[in-house]
CSV table of C-alpha atoms in Angstrom, one decimal:
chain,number,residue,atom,x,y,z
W,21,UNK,CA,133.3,161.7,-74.3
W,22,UNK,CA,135.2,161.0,-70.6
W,23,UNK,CA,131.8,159.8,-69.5
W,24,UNK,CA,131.3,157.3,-72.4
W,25,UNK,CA,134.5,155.6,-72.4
W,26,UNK,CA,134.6,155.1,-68.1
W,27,UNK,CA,130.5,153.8,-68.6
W,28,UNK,CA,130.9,150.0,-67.2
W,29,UNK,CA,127.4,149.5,-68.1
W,30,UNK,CA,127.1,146.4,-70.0
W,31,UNK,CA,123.4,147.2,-71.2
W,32,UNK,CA,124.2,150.5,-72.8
W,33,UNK,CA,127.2,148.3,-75.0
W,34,UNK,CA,125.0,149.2,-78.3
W,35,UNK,CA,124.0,152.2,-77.9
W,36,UNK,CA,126.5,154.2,-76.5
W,37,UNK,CA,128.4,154.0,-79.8
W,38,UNK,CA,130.0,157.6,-80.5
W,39,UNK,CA,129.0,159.6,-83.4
W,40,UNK,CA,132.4,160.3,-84.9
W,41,UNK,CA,133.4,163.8,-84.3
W,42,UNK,CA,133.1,166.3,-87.6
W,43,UNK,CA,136.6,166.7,-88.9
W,44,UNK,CA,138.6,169.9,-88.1
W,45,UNK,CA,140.2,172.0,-90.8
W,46,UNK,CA,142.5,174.1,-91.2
W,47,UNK,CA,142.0,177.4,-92.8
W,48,UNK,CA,144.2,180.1,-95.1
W,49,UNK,CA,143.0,183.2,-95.7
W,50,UNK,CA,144.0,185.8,-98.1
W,51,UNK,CA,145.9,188.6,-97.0
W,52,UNK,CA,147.5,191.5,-99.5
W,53,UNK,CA,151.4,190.9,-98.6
W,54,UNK,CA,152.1,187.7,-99.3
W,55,UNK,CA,153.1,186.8,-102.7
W,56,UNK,CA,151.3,183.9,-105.0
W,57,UNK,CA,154.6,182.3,-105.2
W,58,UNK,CA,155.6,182.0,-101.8
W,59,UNK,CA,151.9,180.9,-100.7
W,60,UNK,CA,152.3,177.8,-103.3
W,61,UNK,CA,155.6,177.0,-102.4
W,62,UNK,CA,154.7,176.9,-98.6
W,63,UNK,CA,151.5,174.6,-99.8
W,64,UNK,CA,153.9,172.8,-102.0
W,65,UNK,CA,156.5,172.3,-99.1
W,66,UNK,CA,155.4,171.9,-95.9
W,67,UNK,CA,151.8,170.1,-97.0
W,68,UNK,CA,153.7,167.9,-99.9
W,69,UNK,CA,151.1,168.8,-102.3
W,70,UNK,CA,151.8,168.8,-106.1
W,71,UNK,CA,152.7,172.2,-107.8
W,72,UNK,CA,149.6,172.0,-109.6
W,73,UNK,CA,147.1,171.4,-106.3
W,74,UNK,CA,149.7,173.7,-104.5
W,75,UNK,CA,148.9,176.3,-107.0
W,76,UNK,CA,145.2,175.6,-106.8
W,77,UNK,CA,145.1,175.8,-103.6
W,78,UNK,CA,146.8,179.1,-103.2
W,79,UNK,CA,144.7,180.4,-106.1
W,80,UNK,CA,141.5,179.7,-104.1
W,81,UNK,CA,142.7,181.5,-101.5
W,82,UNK,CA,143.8,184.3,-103.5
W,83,UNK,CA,140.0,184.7,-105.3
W,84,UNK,CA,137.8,183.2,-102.3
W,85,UNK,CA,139.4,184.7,-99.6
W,86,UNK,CA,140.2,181.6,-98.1
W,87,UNK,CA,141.0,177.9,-98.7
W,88,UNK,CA,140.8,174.3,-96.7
W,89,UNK,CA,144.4,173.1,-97.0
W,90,UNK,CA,144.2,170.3,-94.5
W,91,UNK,CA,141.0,168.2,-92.8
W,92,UNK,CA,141.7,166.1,-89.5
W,93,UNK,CA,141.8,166.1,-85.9
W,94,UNK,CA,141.9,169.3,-84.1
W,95,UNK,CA,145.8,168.3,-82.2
W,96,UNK,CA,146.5,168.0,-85.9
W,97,UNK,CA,145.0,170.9,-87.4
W,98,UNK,CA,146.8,173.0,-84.4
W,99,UNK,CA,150.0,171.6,-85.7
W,100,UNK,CA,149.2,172.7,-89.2
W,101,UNK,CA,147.6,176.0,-88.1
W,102,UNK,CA,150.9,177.0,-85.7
W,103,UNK,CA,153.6,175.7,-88.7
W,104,UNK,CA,151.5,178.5,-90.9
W,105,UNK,CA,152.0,181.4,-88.7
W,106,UNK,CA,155.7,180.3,-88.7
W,107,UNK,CA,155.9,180.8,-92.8
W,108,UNK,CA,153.7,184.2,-92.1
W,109,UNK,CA,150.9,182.4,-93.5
W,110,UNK,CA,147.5,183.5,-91.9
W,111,UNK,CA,145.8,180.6,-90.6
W,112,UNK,CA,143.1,179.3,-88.3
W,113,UNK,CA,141.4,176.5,-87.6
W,114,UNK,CA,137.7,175.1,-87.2
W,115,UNK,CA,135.2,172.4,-87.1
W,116,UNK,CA,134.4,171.5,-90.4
W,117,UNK,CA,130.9,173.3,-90.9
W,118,UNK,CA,130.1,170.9,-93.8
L,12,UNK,CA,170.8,192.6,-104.5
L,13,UNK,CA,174.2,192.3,-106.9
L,14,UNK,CA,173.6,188.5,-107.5
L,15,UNK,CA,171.8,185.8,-106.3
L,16,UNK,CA,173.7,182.1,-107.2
L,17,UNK,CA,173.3,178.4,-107.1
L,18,UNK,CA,176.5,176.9,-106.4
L,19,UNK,CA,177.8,173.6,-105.2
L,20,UNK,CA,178.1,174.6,-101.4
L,21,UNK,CA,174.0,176.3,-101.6
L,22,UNK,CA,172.6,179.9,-102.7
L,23,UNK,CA,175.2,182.5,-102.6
L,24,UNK,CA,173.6,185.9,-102.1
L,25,UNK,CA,175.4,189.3,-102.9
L,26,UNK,CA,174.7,192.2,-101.6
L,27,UNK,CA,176.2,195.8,-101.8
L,28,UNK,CA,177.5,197.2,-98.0
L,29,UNK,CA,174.4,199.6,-98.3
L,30,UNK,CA,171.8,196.6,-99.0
L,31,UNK,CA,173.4,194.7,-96.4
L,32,UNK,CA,173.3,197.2,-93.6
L,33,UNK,CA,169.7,198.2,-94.7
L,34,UNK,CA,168.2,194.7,-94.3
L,35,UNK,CA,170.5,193.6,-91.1
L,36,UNK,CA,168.7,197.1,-89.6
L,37,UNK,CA,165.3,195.9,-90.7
L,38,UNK,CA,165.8,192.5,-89.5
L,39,UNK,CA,167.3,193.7,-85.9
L,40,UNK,CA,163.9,195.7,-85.6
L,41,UNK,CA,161.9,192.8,-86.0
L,42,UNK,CA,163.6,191.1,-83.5
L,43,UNK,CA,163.0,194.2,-80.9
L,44,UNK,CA,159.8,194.0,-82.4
L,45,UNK,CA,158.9,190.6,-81.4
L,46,UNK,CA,161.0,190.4,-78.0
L,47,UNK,CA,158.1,192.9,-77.1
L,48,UNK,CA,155.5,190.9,-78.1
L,49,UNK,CA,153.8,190.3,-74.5
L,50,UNK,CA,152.7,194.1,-74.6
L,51,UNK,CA,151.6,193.8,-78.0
L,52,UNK,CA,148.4,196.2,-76.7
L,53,UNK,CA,146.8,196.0,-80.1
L,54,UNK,CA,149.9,196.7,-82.2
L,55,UNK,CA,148.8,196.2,-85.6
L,56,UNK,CA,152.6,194.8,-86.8
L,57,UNK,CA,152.3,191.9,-83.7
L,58,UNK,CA,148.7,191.2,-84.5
L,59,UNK,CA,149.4,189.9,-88.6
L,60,UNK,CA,152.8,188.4,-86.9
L,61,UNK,CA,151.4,186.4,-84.0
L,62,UNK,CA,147.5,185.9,-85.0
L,63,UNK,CA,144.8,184.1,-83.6
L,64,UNK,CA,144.7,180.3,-84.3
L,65,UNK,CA,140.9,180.6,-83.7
L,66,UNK,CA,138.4,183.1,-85.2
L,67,UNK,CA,135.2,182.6,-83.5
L,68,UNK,CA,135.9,181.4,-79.9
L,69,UNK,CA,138.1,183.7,-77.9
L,70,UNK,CA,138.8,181.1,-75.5
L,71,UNK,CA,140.4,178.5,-77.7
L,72,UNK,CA,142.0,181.3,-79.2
L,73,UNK,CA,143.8,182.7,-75.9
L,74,UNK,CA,144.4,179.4,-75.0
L,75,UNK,CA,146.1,178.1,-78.5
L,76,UNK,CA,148.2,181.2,-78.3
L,77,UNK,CA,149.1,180.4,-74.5
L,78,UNK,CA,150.5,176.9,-76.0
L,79,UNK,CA,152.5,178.2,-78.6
L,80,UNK,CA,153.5,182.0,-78.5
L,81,UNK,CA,156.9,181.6,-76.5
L,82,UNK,CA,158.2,179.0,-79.3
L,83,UNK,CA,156.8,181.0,-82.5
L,84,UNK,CA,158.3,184.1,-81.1
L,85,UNK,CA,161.7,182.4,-80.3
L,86,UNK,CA,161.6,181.6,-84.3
L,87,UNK,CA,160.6,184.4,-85.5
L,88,UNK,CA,163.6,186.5,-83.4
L,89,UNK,CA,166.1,183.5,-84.3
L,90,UNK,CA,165.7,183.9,-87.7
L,91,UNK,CA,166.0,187.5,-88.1
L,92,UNK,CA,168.8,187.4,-85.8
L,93,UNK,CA,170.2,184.9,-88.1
L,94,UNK,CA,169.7,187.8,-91.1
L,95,UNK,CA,171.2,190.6,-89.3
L,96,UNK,CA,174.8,188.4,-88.1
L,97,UNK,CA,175.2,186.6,-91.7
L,98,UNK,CA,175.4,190.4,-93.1
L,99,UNK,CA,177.8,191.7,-90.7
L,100,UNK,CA,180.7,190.4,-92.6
L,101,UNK,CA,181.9,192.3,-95.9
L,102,UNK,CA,184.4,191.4,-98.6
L,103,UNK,CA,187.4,193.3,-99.7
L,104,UNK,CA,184.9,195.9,-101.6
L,105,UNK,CA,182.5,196.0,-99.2
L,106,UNK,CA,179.7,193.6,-100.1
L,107,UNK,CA,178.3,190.7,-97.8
L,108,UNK,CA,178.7,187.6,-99.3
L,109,UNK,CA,176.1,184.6,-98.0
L,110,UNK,CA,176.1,180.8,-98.5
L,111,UNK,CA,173.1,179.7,-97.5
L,112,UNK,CA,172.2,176.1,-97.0
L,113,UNK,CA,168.7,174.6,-98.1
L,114,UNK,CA,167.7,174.5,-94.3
L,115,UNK,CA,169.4,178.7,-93.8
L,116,UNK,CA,167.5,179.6,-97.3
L,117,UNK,CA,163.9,178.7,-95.6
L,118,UNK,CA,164.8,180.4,-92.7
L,119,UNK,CA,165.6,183.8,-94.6
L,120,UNK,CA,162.3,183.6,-96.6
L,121,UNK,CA,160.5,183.1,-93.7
L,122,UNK,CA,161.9,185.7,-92.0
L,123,UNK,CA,162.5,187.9,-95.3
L,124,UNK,CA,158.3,187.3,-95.2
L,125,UNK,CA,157.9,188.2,-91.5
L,126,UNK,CA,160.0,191.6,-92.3
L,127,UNK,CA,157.7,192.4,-94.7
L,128,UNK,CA,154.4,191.5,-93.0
L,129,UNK,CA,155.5,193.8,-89.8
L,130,UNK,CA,156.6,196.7,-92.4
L,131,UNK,CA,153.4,196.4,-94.3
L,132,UNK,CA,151.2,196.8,-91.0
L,133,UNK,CA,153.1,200.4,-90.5
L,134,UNK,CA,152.5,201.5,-93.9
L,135,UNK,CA,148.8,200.4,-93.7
L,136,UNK,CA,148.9,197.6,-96.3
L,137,UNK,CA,145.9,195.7,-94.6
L,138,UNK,CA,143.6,194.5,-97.8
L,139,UNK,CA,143.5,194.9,-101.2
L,140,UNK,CA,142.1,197.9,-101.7
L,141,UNK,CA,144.3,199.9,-99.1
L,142,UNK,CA,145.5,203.3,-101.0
L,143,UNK,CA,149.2,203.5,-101.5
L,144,UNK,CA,151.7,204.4,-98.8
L,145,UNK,CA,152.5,207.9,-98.1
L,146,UNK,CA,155.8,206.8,-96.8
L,147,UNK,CA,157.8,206.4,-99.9
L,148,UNK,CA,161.2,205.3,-98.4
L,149,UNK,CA,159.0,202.5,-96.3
L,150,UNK,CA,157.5,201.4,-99.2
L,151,UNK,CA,160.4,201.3,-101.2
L,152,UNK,CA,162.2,198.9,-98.5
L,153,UNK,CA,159.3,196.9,-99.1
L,154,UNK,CA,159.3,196.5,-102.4
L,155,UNK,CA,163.1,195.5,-102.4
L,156,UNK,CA,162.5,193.0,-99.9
L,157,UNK,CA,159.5,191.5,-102.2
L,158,UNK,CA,162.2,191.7,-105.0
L,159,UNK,CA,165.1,189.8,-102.4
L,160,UNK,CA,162.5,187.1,-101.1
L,161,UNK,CA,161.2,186.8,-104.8
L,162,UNK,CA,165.1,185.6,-106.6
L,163,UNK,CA,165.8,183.3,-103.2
L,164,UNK,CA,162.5,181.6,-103.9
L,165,UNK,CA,163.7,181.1,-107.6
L,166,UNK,CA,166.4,179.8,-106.1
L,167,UNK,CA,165.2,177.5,-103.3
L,168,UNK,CA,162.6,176.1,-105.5
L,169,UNK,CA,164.3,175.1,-109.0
């Protein structure tokens, strides 16, 4: 990426175009102490989703295993990821494998 | 817990002296707990506490938790800090009497959470199917604690 953006080339103008990066996301996964409740208020709180996708959202995480509760850069998804761990939640993030 | 309240200055909780003196004790071991945290050495309680931002790549991970450790830890011990010197106070009869704020009540469940994550590592709560604790005092503390995070929850979120 460094190399692309310092290239001064004016031939290579069209064709160094970057794919965009795949998103990051950040991941919950299920773990047997944390109650349903708190898990969908935490969704509901800190992410701003409605109780109903909040509640979704936890519940996909409570019968997959895991759940995607945010897509985006990887500073952001760090953010997301650390602000989990504070609310006990466990959390990691990846590139999106999709 | 005696009684858990909504009133005009934020949640009132009420505990009994024994309550009180049970989760301050809980909440000054997490802090111990956590102000150890750089010779964690596998510690099963620090591990669910302070986990890996990463799963597959050992390198981001070591690095994500170089970044951030020192600040989540510093919350973490603030918060049940916070716990254990809003108790120390008792009424007349004995109780401990708390006002909590919106901002104070997110701190407590977070930390009433955290309590109950380290506590659940030592009594070998790790998935779903884990067989119930032998220690039945440890696992009655953590039940009560469900039951106290559970009514300020109610509370916070109405």
């Amino acid at each position: 990426m460094a190399d692309t953006l310092e290239r001064t080339d004016e031939d290579t103008d069209l064709r160094t175009v970057v794919e965009p990066d795949r998103p990051w996301i950040t991941l919950v996964w299920n773990d047997p102490v944390n109650e349903m409740t708190y898990v969908a208020w935490v969704f509901k709180s800190y992410f701003g989703f409605s109780p109903a996708e909040a509640r979704k959202r936890m519940l996909q995480v409570h019968n997959d295993g895991k759940a995607v509760v945010a897509t985006g850069s990887r500073e952001e998804m760090e953010r997301h990821v650390y602000a989990m761990h504070g609310y006990g939640l466990w959390a990691t993030l990846q590139k999106d494998d999709e | 817990m005696k009684r858990v309240r909504v009133t005009p200055a934020g949640i009132n909780l009420v505990f009994t002296g024994e309550e009180a003196d049970l989760l301050a004790s809980v909440a000054e071991q997490l802090s111990e707990l956590l102000d150890g945290y750089e010779d964690r050495d596998g510690d099963p309680a620090l591990e669910r506490l302070l986990p890996d931002g990463y799963r597959e790549n050992a390198d981001d991970a070591e690095e994500f938790r170089r970044f951030t450790q020192t600040e989540l830890v510093g919350e973490k011990v603030a918060g049940a800090r916070g716990i254990a010197d809003a108790l120390k106070p008792r009424t007349a009869k004995g109780m401990a009497s708390v006002t909590l704020g919106h901002p104070e009540a997110v701190v407590w469940l977070r930390s009433l959470n955290d309590i109950r994550l380290a506590l659940a590592a030592r009594l070998g709560i790790v998935d779903e199917g884990s067989p119930p604790p032998l220690d039945d005092n440890g696992y009655a503390i953590y039940i009560w604690l469900g039951q106290v995070q559970f009514l300020l929850l109610r509370a916070v979120d109405r």
